Amino acid sequence: MRRALLIARRELGASLRTFQGYLIIALVLAVDGLLFNAYALSGVSKRSSEVVSLFFLFSSGTTMVASVFISMRLLAEERQAGTLPLLASSPVKDHEIVLGKFLAALVFLSLLTLSTVFMPLLVLVHGRLSLGHIAAGYLGLLLLGSASLAIGTLGSALARNQVLAAVFSGCMLVALLTCWWLARITEQPLSDVFGALALWNQHFPPFQAGVVHVRDVVYYLLVTYVALFAATRVLEARRWR
Amino acid sequence: MTSGPSPASGVSALYGGALGVLLLGERVAGGGRARLGLGALGGALLVLALLWSRARVGRASGEGRVLERWRGRLFLLGALGVGLHFLRAEGALHALGPEWTQRVSVLVPVLLVLALGPLGWLEWAVGGLGRAPVLELGRVRAALRAGLGLALALVFAFSTQYVATRLDVSWDLAYFRTTRPGEATRGLVRQLRGPVEVTLFFPPANDVGQAVAQYLRELARESPLLVVEVLDQAVEPGRARELGVGENGSVVFSRDARRERLKLPLDLPTARGALQRLDEEVFRRLREVSRPRRVLYLTTGHGERSLRARDATALEGATPGMSRLEEWLRVLNVEVRPLGVAEGLETDVPGDAAVVALVGPAREPSAAELAALRRYVERGGRLWLALEPDGPDLATLLEPWGLRVSGVPLAHAQRFLRQSHQRSDHANLVTSTFSPHAAVSTLAALGAEASVVFSGATALEVLQPLPRDVTVDVTVKAAPETFQDGDRDFTAGPEEPRSAWPLAVAWERKRPGAAASRVVLLGDADVLTDAAPRGYGNAYLLVDTVLWLLGEEALAGALSNEEDVPVRHTRRQDAVWFYSAVFLAPALVLGVGGLVTRRRRGGRR
C-alpha cells in the first residue's frame, strides 16, 4: 500500500504541477457553470430541490466524460512512451501500480468535482435546501466518478495508446449506461441482471434526489473493485502474453 | 516431452457457438418449436464440442495434453451449468423442493461465469503462443488463474450487490423528504373517539406504498383506535370496490359511512411532492372523518378583509385576500361562510356559527350588528377580532369586556422586517414574545425559532378591573422598545412612548354549566392575510387561535410539512450567477494554476 501511495503522490503531483491539470478543472467548471445557468436556473422559477437535482444530473454527465479523459493516460501513456517495462522491472507489484495511478486520478477528479460546490450553495442565497442533500449528491458524483475512472483505468490497461484507451473506456461506459435499455427489452432474470448493471439509470437518481441507498453505494464500489481487479489482471497478462 | 501449442480454437469456437444458440433458444425464441429447435441444435453442438475436446485430449501429449484437459474441464463445468438450467426449467427439480430450484437458479450463472471467464483468458494466452516453438504451460496456467480470479471477483460482486439490494438500508438527506407524523396529527389520533380505518391500496414492494405505510404505522402507535391495513387492489378487488377504489395508489380513511380518499402516484419521484405534504393531507382527512365540520362566519359589509384580494377603488384601498387562511381552515375541516346584513347579522348570529371573525373593518358596524355580536358572545360564542390603527376601535363592544384598542400605529427601529427598504418597513414588527396560553401554544413551544410579523399594528389595552369571571391573557407582545408612532413618520420621537405593547389578547368568560365565551383580539388585520410573509410563525398563530376558539386547543401543534421554496432571482442576480459560474470560477482556477506552474519554473531556474 505504501508503494501505491508513493505512485499516487507522484502521479498527482505530475497532474497539479502542469498547467494542463488546471486547464481541465477550469474547462469542467465552465461547462458545469454553463449547464447550471442554462438548464437549472433558466426559465420559470424552479424550486430549490429541483435546481439542485438538475445540477447533479448534468454534473454526473460531465464527471463521466472527465473520468474518461483523466484515466486515458494512466497506463496507456506509459505503454506509448515505453516506460511500462521500466515500471514493471521496479519492485512495485502490478496491483500497486494500478491502485496508485487510480488513487491519483480519483483525488484529481475529487478536486475537480468539489470545486463546483459553490454552485449548489448559491441556491442557499435565494432558496432553501439541506446540506445533507448536497452531501448526498456529491457522494453520488464521487462514487460515479470512481466507477468511471476504474473503467477508464481498465480501458487504459487494455489499449496501446491514449486515444484507443479513451475509445475503449467510452465503449465500456456506454455499454454499462445502456444496460437500463436492455433491462427494458429483456425478460427476467436477464432484465434484473441488466437493471442491476446499469451505471446511471438505476443507481444515480437517488443521490440526485438526496437519498443514499446502501445498494447504490455498494454497486459503485463493486464496479470500481471489479474494474481495477480486471485492470491488474490485464497488466499481469503482459507476463504471459 | 513438450509439444507446440495446441491451435485453439475451433473447439472453443464450437463450444461458444453452442452456448450462443442455446441462449437464443431460451431468451429470444420465446417458446414453441423455435425454442425446441434451437435448444436441440445447441445441445447437439455442445455434445459435439465435448466429444471433440475429449478426442483432442486423447490425441495430445505432454504439456499439450494438460492444456487440453484444462480446456475440457472448463467445457464440462459450463455444460453442467447448462444441464442444471434445463433441469430447473423443465421442472425436474420440483420433487426436491422449492429451495433447490432457487439454489440451482443461483448456481447456473455462477458455473457459467466460472467456466467462460477462465476459458476466455486461456484462449487469449494460447492465442499469444500461436507462433511459439513450444507450449509454455506456465503462461497458460497464469492466464487460467487470472481468468478464474476475475470470474470469482464477478461472482463476489453480484452476490454482494444482491445482499445490499435485499437489505435496502437508506437515508433520506433531502430537505423535502417523506414526512413523519407531526405533533398536530399525533394529537388528533390520540383524541380519536371512535375507530378509524386507514386502508392503503398499493402493489407489493412499492416504494411509495412503503413510505406511506411506514408513516401510518408510526401514527397508529398513538392510539389503538387507528387501524392500518395494506392491500393490493389487484388481489382484493372486492374490498377495493367496497371502498370506492378503482386502482392502486389510494389511501382510504373511513369511519362508519364516512370516507375520505387520498390519491398518490405509484412512482416515487413523481410522488415526492405529495409525500412531503403527507402529514397535512392525512391530518385533514383524519379530521374530516373523525370530527364534525365547523363553520366560521366572516363578517362583510364594513370594508373588512375578505377571502379574495381586492383591488383599490375610488373609496377604498387595495386589500390582500385570506386564501392561505382559508386553506388552513380547510385542513382543520372548518368551512368559511360570509355573514352580513343579508345573512341576518343585524338580527342575530346564525346558530351553527362555531366562530365569527371580524377582520380589519374600515367602518364601525351598526349598533344592531354590534348588539348581535355581543349577545352571541354572552351566550358562549367565539369571536375573532383583528383591528387596524386606522379602522374603528369598536369601543362600545370591547370596553364592557375590559378591552381597548389604542388606535395608534406601532413601529420599531431595529426589530422589523425589511420589505420595501424604506423607512416604512419599521412598521413591520417582528416579535417572538409569546405567553404560554393555548391560543399560541405552538409558538410558545417553538420559542425563539418562531417569530410573527405584524404589519402596521396597533397596541391593545386590558382595562382594570376586569368584569366578573373574565380572564384575559396577553398572548403576543411586541418587542421591547417598540414605540407608538403618533406622528406616523416611522421614527421614534422623544415624546413617543416605548414599551413591549400587547399585540394579541385572549379573553375568556367561564360560566358554570355552560360553554365558555371566548374572544381573541389582534392589533393587526394583515397578520391574517396573504400579505403576511411566509417562513414566519404567522400560520401557527392563526391555527392555534382557531383551535382555541373552537375549543380544540388540545389538537394544537406543528404539522411536519415544509414547503419547497422557489429560487427567485432578479436579472441582475442572474447575471452575477452566470458570470461567477462560467467565467470567474474557471478564471480563478487558471490563475492558481498559472501561479503554481510559474513558481515551479522559477524555482527550477
CSV table of N, CA and C in Angstrom, one decimal, chain A residues 16-19 22-23 25-27 29-30 33-34 36-37 41 45-51 115 118-119 122-123 125-133 135-136 158 187-190 193 196-197 203 209-216 218-220 222 225-226 229-230 233-234 236-237 239-241, chain B residues 23 27 88 121 124-125 127-129 138-140 142-143 145-147 149-151 153-154 156-158 160-161 164-165 167-177 207 272 276 535 562-569 573-574 577-582 585-587 589-594 596-597 600:
chain,number,residue,atom,x,y,z
A,16,LEU,N,-0.8,18.2,-11.0
A,16,LEU,CA,-1.0,19.5,-10.5
A,16,LEU,C,0.1,20.5,-10.7
A,17,ARG,N,1.3,19.9,-11.2
A,17,ARG,CA,2.4,20.8,-11.4
A,17,ARG,C,2.4,21.3,-12.9
A,18,THR,N,1.5,20.7,-13.7
A,18,THR,CA,1.4,21.2,-15.1
A,18,THR,C,0.2,22.1,-15.2
A,19,PHE,N,0.2,23.0,-16.2
A,19,PHE,CA,-0.9,23.9,-16.4
A,19,PHE,C,-2.1,23.2,-16.9
A,22,TYR,N,-4.9,22.2,-14.4
A,22,TYR,CA,-5.8,23.3,-14.0
A,22,TYR,C,-6.7,23.7,-15.2
A,23,LEU,N,-6.2,23.5,-16.4
A,23,LEU,CA,-7.0,23.8,-17.6
A,23,LEU,C,-8.2,22.8,-17.6
A,25,ILE,N,-9.6,21.3,-15.0
A,25,ILE,CA,-10.5,21.7,-14.0
A,25,ILE,C,-11.3,23.0,-14.4
A,26,ALA,N,-10.6,23.9,-15.0
A,26,ALA,CA,-11.3,25.2,-15.4
A,26,ALA,C,-12.3,24.9,-16.5
A,27,LEU,N,-12.0,24.0,-17.4
A,27,LEU,CA,-12.9,23.7,-18.5
A,27,LEU,C,-14.2,23.0,-18.0
A,29,LEU,N,-15.3,23.2,-15.0
A,29,LEU,CA,-16.1,24.2,-14.2
A,29,LEU,C,-16.9,25.1,-15.1
A,30,ALA,N,-16.3,25.5,-16.2
A,30,ALA,CA,-17.0,26.4,-17.2
A,30,ALA,C,-18.2,25.6,-17.8
A,33,GLY,N,-20.8,25.3,-15.2
A,33,GLY,CA,-21.4,26.6,-14.9
A,33,GLY,C,-22.4,26.9,-16.0
A,34,LEU,N,-22.1,26.7,-17.3
A,34,LEU,CA,-23.0,26.9,-18.4
A,34,LEU,C,-24.2,26.1,-18.3
A,36,PHE,N,-25.4,24.7,-15.6
A,36,PHE,CA,-26.2,25.1,-14.4
A,36,PHE,C,-27.1,26.3,-14.7
A,37,ASN,N,-26.5,27.3,-15.4
A,37,ASN,CA,-27.2,28.5,-15.8
A,37,ASN,C,-28.3,28.2,-16.9
A,41,LEU,N,-31.2,27.0,-13.8
A,41,LEU,CA,-31.6,28.3,-13.3
A,41,LEU,C,-32.6,29.0,-14.3
A,45,SER,N,-39.3,30.1,-12.6
A,45,SER,CA,-38.6,30.0,-11.3
A,45,SER,C,-38.8,28.5,-10.7
A,46,LYS,N,-37.7,27.9,-10.6
A,46,LYS,CA,-37.8,26.5,-10.1
A,46,LYS,C,-37.6,26.4,-8.6
A,47,ARG,N,-38.1,25.3,-8.1
A,47,ARG,CA,-38.0,25.0,-6.6
A,47,ARG,C,-36.5,24.7,-6.3
A,48,SER,N,-36.1,25.0,-5.1
A,48,SER,CA,-34.7,24.8,-4.7
A,48,SER,C,-34.3,23.3,-4.9
A,49,SER,N,-35.1,22.4,-4.5
A,49,SER,CA,-34.7,21.0,-4.6
A,49,SER,C,-34.5,20.6,-6.1
A,50,GLU,N,-35.4,21.2,-6.9
A,50,GLU,CA,-35.3,20.8,-8.4
A,50,GLU,C,-34.1,21.4,-9.0
A,51,VAL,N,-33.7,22.6,-8.6
A,51,VAL,CA,-32.5,23.2,-9.1
A,51,VAL,C,-31.2,22.3,-8.7
A,115,SER,N,-14.7,21.4,-6.6
A,115,SER,CA,-14.6,22.8,-7.0
A,115,SER,C,-15.9,23.4,-7.5
A,118,PHE,N,-19.7,25.5,-5.1
A,118,PHE,CA,-20.3,26.8,-4.9
A,118,PHE,C,-21.6,26.9,-5.7
A,119,MET,N,-21.8,26.1,-6.7
A,119,MET,CA,-23.0,26.3,-7.5
A,119,MET,C,-24.2,25.8,-6.7
A,122,LEU,N,-25.0,28.3,-4.0
A,122,LEU,CA,-25.6,29.5,-4.5
A,122,LEU,C,-27.2,29.5,-4.3
A,123,VAL,N,-27.7,28.3,-4.3
A,123,VAL,CA,-29.2,28.2,-4.2
A,123,VAL,C,-29.6,28.6,-2.8
A,125,VAL,N,-28.7,31.1,-1.3
A,125,VAL,CA,-28.9,32.6,-1.2
A,125,VAL,C,-30.3,33.0,-1.4
A,126,HIS,N,-31.0,32.3,-2.4
A,126,HIS,CA,-32.4,32.7,-2.7
A,126,HIS,C,-33.3,31.6,-2.5
A,127,GLY,N,-32.9,30.4,-2.1
A,127,GLY,CA,-33.8,29.3,-1.9
A,127,GLY,C,-33.5,28.6,-0.5
A,128,ARG,N,-33.9,27.4,-0.4
A,128,ARG,CA,-33.7,26.7,0.8
A,128,ARG,C,-33.5,25.2,0.5
A,129,LEU,N,-32.4,24.7,1.1
A,129,LEU,CA,-32.2,23.2,0.9
A,129,LEU,C,-31.3,22.7,2.0
A,130,SER,N,-31.2,21.4,2.1
A,130,SER,CA,-30.4,20.9,3.2
A,130,SER,C,-29.0,20.6,2.7
A,131,LEU,N,-28.0,20.7,3.6
A,131,LEU,CA,-26.6,20.4,3.3
A,131,LEU,C,-26.5,18.9,3.1
A,132,GLY,N,-27.4,18.1,3.7
A,132,GLY,CA,-27.4,16.7,3.5
A,132,GLY,C,-27.7,16.3,2.1
A,133,HIS,N,-28.6,17.1,1.4
A,133,HIS,CA,-28.9,16.8,0.0
A,133,HIS,C,-27.6,17.1,-0.8
A,135,ALA,N,-24.6,16.9,0.2
A,135,ALA,CA,-23.6,15.9,0.6
A,135,ALA,C,-23.9,14.6,-0.1
A,136,ALA,N,-25.2,14.2,-0.2
A,136,ALA,CA,-25.6,13.0,-0.8
A,136,ALA,C,-25.3,13.1,-2.3
A,158,LEU,N,-5.9,-1.8,-21.3
A,158,LEU,CA,-6.1,-2.7,-22.5
A,158,LEU,C,-5.5,-2.0,-23.7
A,187,GLU,N,-36.4,-10.2,-20.7
A,187,GLU,CA,-37.3,-10.8,-19.6
A,187,GLU,C,-36.4,-11.1,-18.4
A,188,GLN,N,-37.1,-11.4,-17.3
A,188,GLN,CA,-36.4,-11.9,-16.1
A,188,GLN,C,-35.8,-13.3,-16.4
A,189,PRO,N,-34.7,-13.6,-15.8
A,189,PRO,CA,-33.9,-12.9,-14.9
A,189,PRO,C,-32.9,-11.9,-15.6
A,190,LEU,N,-32.8,-12.0,-16.9
A,190,LEU,CA,-31.8,-11.2,-17.6
A,190,LEU,C,-32.1,-9.7,-17.3
A,193,VAL,N,-30.6,-8.6,-14.2
A,193,VAL,CA,-29.1,-8.5,-14.2
A,193,VAL,C,-28.8,-7.2,-14.9
A,196,ALA,N,-29.6,-4.2,-12.7
A,196,ALA,CA,-28.6,-4.0,-11.6
A,196,ALA,C,-27.3,-3.5,-12.2
A,197,LEU,N,-27.0,-3.8,-13.4
A,197,LEU,CA,-25.7,-3.4,-14.0
A,197,LEU,C,-25.7,-1.9,-14.5
A,203,HIS,N,-28.9,3.6,-10.4
A,203,HIS,CA,-28.2,3.9,-9.2
A,203,HIS,C,-27.9,5.4,-8.9
A,209,ALA,N,-31.5,13.0,-5.8
A,209,ALA,CA,-32.7,13.5,-5.0
A,209,ALA,C,-32.3,13.6,-3.6
A,210,GLY,N,-31.1,13.3,-3.2
A,210,GLY,CA,-30.7,13.5,-1.8
A,210,GLY,C,-30.9,12.2,-0.9
A,211,VAL,N,-31.1,11.1,-1.6
A,211,VAL,CA,-31.3,9.8,-0.9
A,211,VAL,C,-30.1,8.9,-1.1
A,212,VAL,N,-29.6,8.4,0.0
A,212,VAL,CA,-28.4,7.5,-0.1
A,212,VAL,C,-28.9,6.1,0.2
A,213,HIS,N,-28.9,5.2,-0.8
A,213,HIS,CA,-29.2,3.8,-0.6
A,213,HIS,C,-27.9,3.0,-0.5
A,214,VAL,N,-27.8,2.1,0.4
A,214,VAL,CA,-26.6,1.3,0.6
A,214,VAL,C,-26.3,0.5,-0.7
A,215,ARG,N,-27.4,0.0,-1.3
A,215,ARG,CA,-27.3,-0.8,-2.6
A,215,ARG,C,-26.5,0.0,-3.7
A,216,ASP,N,-26.8,1.3,-3.8
A,216,ASP,CA,-26.2,2.1,-4.8
A,216,ASP,C,-24.7,2.4,-4.5
A,218,VAL,N,-22.8,0.4,-2.7
A,218,VAL,CA,-22.1,-0.9,-2.9
A,218,VAL,C,-21.9,-1.1,-4.4
A,219,TYR,N,-22.9,-0.8,-5.2
A,219,TYR,CA,-22.8,-1.0,-6.6
A,219,TYR,C,-21.6,-0.3,-7.2
A,220,TYR,N,-21.5,1.0,-6.9
A,220,TYR,CA,-20.4,1.8,-7.4
A,220,TYR,C,-19.0,1.3,-6.9
A,222,LEU,N,-18.4,-1.8,-6.0
A,222,LEU,CA,-18.1,-3.1,-6.6
A,222,LEU,C,-17.6,-2.9,-8.1
A,225,TYR,N,-14.1,-1.9,-7.8
A,225,TYR,CA,-13.3,-3.1,-7.4
A,225,TYR,C,-13.0,-4.0,-8.6
A,226,VAL,N,-14.1,-4.4,-9.3
A,226,VAL,CA,-14.0,-5.4,-10.4
A,226,VAL,C,-13.2,-4.8,-11.5
A,229,PHE,N,-9.6,-4.7,-10.5
A,229,PHE,CA,-9.1,-6.1,-10.5
A,229,PHE,C,-8.8,-6.6,-11.9
A,230,ALA,N,-9.7,-6.3,-12.8
A,230,ALA,CA,-9.5,-6.7,-14.2
A,230,ALA,C,-8.3,-5.9,-14.8
A,233,ARG,N,-5.2,-7.6,-13.7
A,233,ARG,CA,-5.0,-8.9,-14.4
A,233,ARG,C,-4.6,-8.6,-15.9
A,234,VAL,N,-5.1,-7.6,-16.5
A,234,VAL,CA,-4.7,-7.3,-17.9
A,234,VAL,C,-3.2,-6.8,-17.8
A,236,GLU,N,-1.0,-7.8,-15.7
A,236,GLU,CA,-0.2,-9.0,-15.5
A,236,GLU,C,-0.1,-9.8,-16.7
A,237,ALA,N,-1.1,-9.7,-17.6
A,237,ALA,CA,-1.1,-10.6,-18.8
A,237,ALA,C,0.1,-10.4,-19.7
A,239,ARG,N,3.0,-10.6,-18.9
A,239,ARG,CA,4.0,-11.6,-18.5
A,239,ARG,C,3.8,-12.9,-19.2
A,240,TRP,N,2.5,-13.2,-19.5
A,240,TRP,CA,2.3,-14.5,-20.2
A,240,TRP,C,1.8,-14.4,-21.6
A,241,ARG,N,1.6,-13.1,-22.1
A,241,ARG,CA,1.2,-12.9,-23.5
A,241,ARG,C,2.4,-13.2,-24.4
B,23,LEU,N,-28.6,-19.9,-25.9
B,23,LEU,CA,-29.1,-18.6,-25.3
B,23,LEU,C,-30.2,-18.0,-26.2
B,27,ARG,N,-33.8,-17.3,-24.7
B,27,ARG,CA,-34.1,-15.9,-24.4
B,27,ARG,C,-34.8,-15.1,-25.5
B,88,ARG,N,-33.9,-27.3,-14.2
B,88,ARG,CA,-34.8,-26.4,-13.5
B,88,ARG,C,-35.9,-25.9,-14.4
B,121,TRP,N,-9.7,-16.3,-21.0
B,121,TRP,CA,-8.3,-15.9,-20.7
B,121,TRP,C,-7.3,-17.0,-21.2
B,124,TRP,N,-6.9,-16.6,-24.8
B,124,TRP,CA,-6.1,-15.4,-25.0
B,124,TRP,C,-4.6,-15.8,-24.9
B,125,ALA,N,-4.3,-16.5,-23.9
B,125,ALA,CA,-2.9,-16.9,-23.7
B,125,ALA,C,-2.4,-17.8,-24.7
B,127,GLY,N,-3.6,-18.1,-27.7
B,127,GLY,CA,-3.5,-17.4,-29.0
B,127,GLY,C,-2.2,-16.6,-29.1
B,128,GLY,N,-1.7,-16.1,-28.0
B,128,GLY,CA,-0.5,-15.4,-27.9
B,128,GLY,C,0.7,-16.3,-28.2
B,129,LEU,N,0.5,-17.6,-27.9
B,129,LEU,CA,1.6,-18.5,-28.1
B,129,LEU,C,1.6,-19.2,-29.4
B,138,GLY,N,3.4,-22.7,-18.2
B,138,GLY,CA,3.3,-21.7,-17.0
B,138,GLY,C,2.5,-20.5,-17.4
B,139,ARG,N,2.7,-20.0,-18.7
B,139,ARG,CA,2.0,-18.8,-19.1
B,139,ARG,C,0.5,-19.1,-19.1
B,140,VAL,N,0.1,-20.3,-19.6
B,140,VAL,CA,-1.3,-20.7,-19.7
B,140,VAL,C,-1.9,-20.8,-18.3
B,142,ALA,N,-0.9,-19.2,-15.7
B,142,ALA,CA,-1.1,-17.9,-15.1
B,142,ALA,C,-2.4,-17.2,-15.7
B,143,ALA,N,-2.6,-17.4,-17.0
B,143,ALA,CA,-3.8,-16.9,-17.6
B,143,ALA,C,-5.1,-17.5,-17.0
B,145,ARG,N,-5.4,-18.8,-14.1
B,145,ARG,CA,-5.6,-18.3,-12.7
B,145,ARG,C,-6.2,-16.9,-12.8
B,146,ALA,N,-5.6,-16.1,-13.7
B,146,ALA,CA,-6.2,-14.7,-13.8
B,146,ALA,C,-7.7,-14.7,-14.2
B,147,GLY,N,-8.0,-15.6,-15.1
B,147,GLY,CA,-9.4,-15.7,-15.5
B,147,GLY,C,-10.3,-16.2,-14.4
B,149,GLY,N,-9.7,-15.9,-11.2
B,149,GLY,CA,-9.8,-14.8,-10.2
B,149,GLY,C,-10.8,-13.8,-10.6
B,150,LEU,N,-10.8,-13.4,-11.9
B,150,LEU,CA,-11.8,-12.4,-12.4
B,150,LEU,C,-13.2,-13.0,-12.3
B,151,ALA,N,-13.3,-14.2,-12.6
B,151,ALA,CA,-14.7,-14.9,-12.5
B,151,ALA,C,-15.2,-14.9,-11.1
B,153,ALA,N,-14.2,-12.8,-8.8
B,153,ALA,CA,-14.5,-11.4,-8.4
B,153,ALA,C,-15.9,-11.0,-8.9
B,154,LEU,N,-16.2,-11.5,-10.1
B,154,LEU,CA,-17.6,-11.2,-10.6
B,154,LEU,C,-18.7,-11.8,-9.7
B,156,PHE,N,-18.4,-12.7,-6.6
B,156,PHE,CA,-18.4,-12.0,-5.3
B,156,PHE,C,-19.2,-10.7,-5.5
B,157,ALA,N,-19.0,-10.0,-6.6
B,157,ALA,CA,-19.6,-8.7,-6.8
B,157,ALA,C,-21.1,-8.8,-6.9
B,158,PHE,N,-21.6,-9.8,-7.7
B,158,PHE,CA,-23.0,-10.0,-7.9
B,158,PHE,C,-23.7,-10.4,-6.6
B,160,THR,N,-22.6,-9.8,-3.5
B,160,THR,CA,-22.7,-8.7,-2.5
B,160,THR,C,-23.8,-7.7,-2.9
B,161,GLN,N,-23.9,-7.4,-4.2
B,161,GLN,CA,-24.9,-6.5,-4.7
B,161,GLN,C,-26.3,-7.0,-4.4
B,164,ALA,N,-26.9,-6.4,-0.7
B,164,ALA,CA,-27.1,-5.0,-0.4
B,164,ALA,C,-28.5,-4.6,-0.9
B,165,THR,N,-28.9,-5.1,-2.0
B,165,THR,CA,-30.2,-4.7,-2.5
B,165,THR,C,-31.3,-5.2,-1.6
B,167,LEU,N,-31.0,-5.8,1.6
B,167,LEU,CA,-31.0,-5.1,2.9
B,167,LEU,C,-31.8,-3.8,2.8
B,168,ASP,N,-31.6,-3.1,1.6
B,168,ASP,CA,-32.3,-1.9,1.3
B,168,ASP,C,-32.2,-0.9,2.5
B,169,VAL,N,-31.0,-0.6,3.0
B,169,VAL,CA,-30.9,0.4,4.0
B,169,VAL,C,-30.7,1.8,3.3
B,170,SER,N,-31.4,2.8,3.7
B,170,SER,CA,-31.2,4.1,3.0
B,170,SER,C,-31.4,5.3,4.0
B,171,TRP,N,-30.9,6.4,3.6
B,171,TRP,CA,-31.0,7.6,4.4
B,171,TRP,C,-31.5,8.7,3.4
B,172,ASP,N,-32.6,9.4,3.8
B,172,ASP,CA,-33.1,10.5,3.0
B,172,ASP,C,-32.6,11.8,3.6
B,173,LEU,N,-31.6,12.3,2.9
B,173,LEU,CA,-31.0,13.6,3.4
B,173,LEU,C,-31.6,14.8,2.7
B,174,ALA,N,-32.5,14.6,1.9
B,174,ALA,CA,-33.1,15.8,1.2
B,174,ALA,C,-33.9,16.6,2.2
B,175,TYR,N,-33.9,17.9,1.9
B,175,TYR,CA,-34.7,18.8,2.7
B,175,TYR,C,-36.2,18.5,2.7
B,176,PHE,N,-36.6,18.1,1.5
B,176,PHE,CA,-38.1,17.8,1.4
B,176,PHE,C,-38.2,16.3,1.3
B,177,ARG,N,-38.2,15.6,2.4
B,177,ARG,CA,-38.3,14.2,2.4
B,177,ARG,C,-39.7,13.8,2.8
B,207,ASP,N,-42.3,1.5,-3.5
B,207,ASP,CA,-41.6,2.5,-2.6
B,207,ASP,C,-42.6,3.5,-2.0
B,272,ARG,N,-43.0,12.3,-4.8
B,272,ARG,CA,-42.2,13.0,-3.8
B,272,ARG,C,-42.9,14.2,-3.2
B,276,GLN,N,-44.2,14.8,0.7
B,276,GLN,CA,-43.7,15.9,1.5
B,276,GLN,C,-44.8,16.6,2.3
B,535,GLY,N,-42.7,31.7,5.9
B,535,GLY,CA,-41.4,31.4,6.6
B,535,GLY,C,-41.4,31.9,8.0
B,562,GLU,N,-43.0,21.0,5.2
B,562,GLU,CA,-42.1,22.1,4.8
B,562,GLU,C,-42.4,22.4,3.3
B,563,GLU,N,-42.6,23.6,3.0
B,563,GLU,CA,-42.9,24.0,1.6
B,563,GLU,C,-41.6,24.3,0.9
B,564,ASP,N,-41.5,23.7,-0.3
B,564,ASP,CA,-40.3,24.0,-1.1
B,564,ASP,C,-40.3,25.4,-1.5
B,565,VAL,N,-39.2,26.0,-1.5
B,565,VAL,CA,-39.1,27.5,-1.9
B,565,VAL,C,-38.6,27.7,-3.3
B,566,PRO,N,-39.3,28.4,-4.1
B,566,PRO,CA,-38.7,28.6,-5.5
B,566,PRO,C,-37.5,29.5,-5.4
B,567,VAL,N,-36.5,29.2,-6.3
B,567,VAL,CA,-35.3,30.1,-6.3
B,567,VAL,C,-35.7,31.3,-7.1
B,568,ARG,N,-35.9,32.4,-6.4
B,568,ARG,CA,-36.2,33.7,-7.2
B,568,ARG,C,-35.0,34.5,-7.3
B,569,HIS,N,-34.7,35.0,-8.5
B,569,HIS,CA,-33.6,35.9,-8.6
B,569,HIS,C,-33.9,36.9,-9.7
B,573,GLN,N,-29.2,39.6,-10.5
B,573,GLN,CA,-28.6,38.5,-9.8
B,573,GLN,C,-28.3,37.3,-10.7
B,574,ASP,N,-29.1,37.2,-11.7
B,574,ASP,CA,-28.9,36.2,-12.8
B,574,ASP,C,-27.6,36.4,-13.4
B,577,TRP,N,-24.7,35.4,-11.1
B,577,TRP,CA,-24.5,34.0,-11.0
B,577,TRP,C,-23.9,33.5,-12.3
B,578,PHE,N,-24.3,34.0,-13.5
B,578,PHE,CA,-23.8,33.5,-14.7
B,578,PHE,C,-22.3,33.8,-14.8
B,579,TYR,N,-21.9,35.0,-14.6
B,579,TYR,CA,-20.5,35.4,-14.7
B,579,TYR,C,-19.6,34.7,-13.7
B,580,SER,N,-20.2,34.5,-12.5
B,580,SER,CA,-19.3,33.9,-11.5
B,580,SER,C,-19.2,32.4,-11.8
B,581,ALA,N,-20.2,31.7,-12.3
B,581,ALA,CA,-20.1,30.3,-12.5
B,581,ALA,C,-19.3,30.0,-13.8
B,582,VAL,N,-19.5,30.8,-14.9
B,582,VAL,CA,-19.0,30.5,-16.2
B,582,VAL,C,-17.6,31.1,-16.4
B,585,ALA,N,-15.1,31.6,-11.7
B,585,ALA,CA,-14.5,30.4,-11.0
B,585,ALA,C,-13.5,29.7,-11.9
B,586,PRO,N,-13.7,29.5,-13.2
B,586,PRO,CA,-12.7,28.9,-14.1
B,586,PRO,C,-11.4,29.8,-14.1
B,587,ALA,N,-11.6,31.2,-14.2
B,587,ALA,CA,-10.5,32.1,-14.2
B,587,ALA,C,-9.7,32.0,-13.0
B,589,VAL,N,-9.3,29.3,-11.1
B,589,VAL,CA,-8.6,28.1,-11.2
B,589,VAL,C,-7.4,28.2,-12.1
B,590,LEU,N,-7.6,28.9,-13.2
B,590,LEU,CA,-6.5,29.1,-14.2
B,590,LEU,C,-5.4,30.0,-13.5
B,591,GLY,N,-5.9,31.0,-12.8
B,591,GLY,CA,-4.9,31.9,-12.1
B,591,GLY,C,-4.1,31.1,-11.1
B,592,VAL,N,-4.7,30.2,-10.3
B,592,VAL,CA,-3.9,29.4,-9.3
B,592,VAL,C,-3.0,28.5,-10.1
B,593,GLY,N,-3.5,27.9,-11.2
B,593,GLY,CA,-2.6,27.1,-12.0
B,593,GLY,C,-1.4,27.8,-12.5
B,594,GLY,N,-1.6,29.0,-13.0
B,594,GLY,CA,-0.6,29.8,-13.5
B,594,GLY,C,0.5,30.2,-12.5
B,596,VAL,N,1.1,28.5,-9.6
B,596,VAL,CA,1.8,27.3,-9.2
B,596,VAL,C,2.9,26.9,-10.2
B,597,THR,N,2.5,26.9,-11.5
B,597,THR,CA,3.5,26.4,-12.5
B,597,THR,C,4.6,27.5,-12.7
B,600,ARG,N,7.0,27.1,-9.9
B,600,ARG,CA,7.8,25.9,-10.1
B,600,ARG,C,8.9,26.1,-11.1
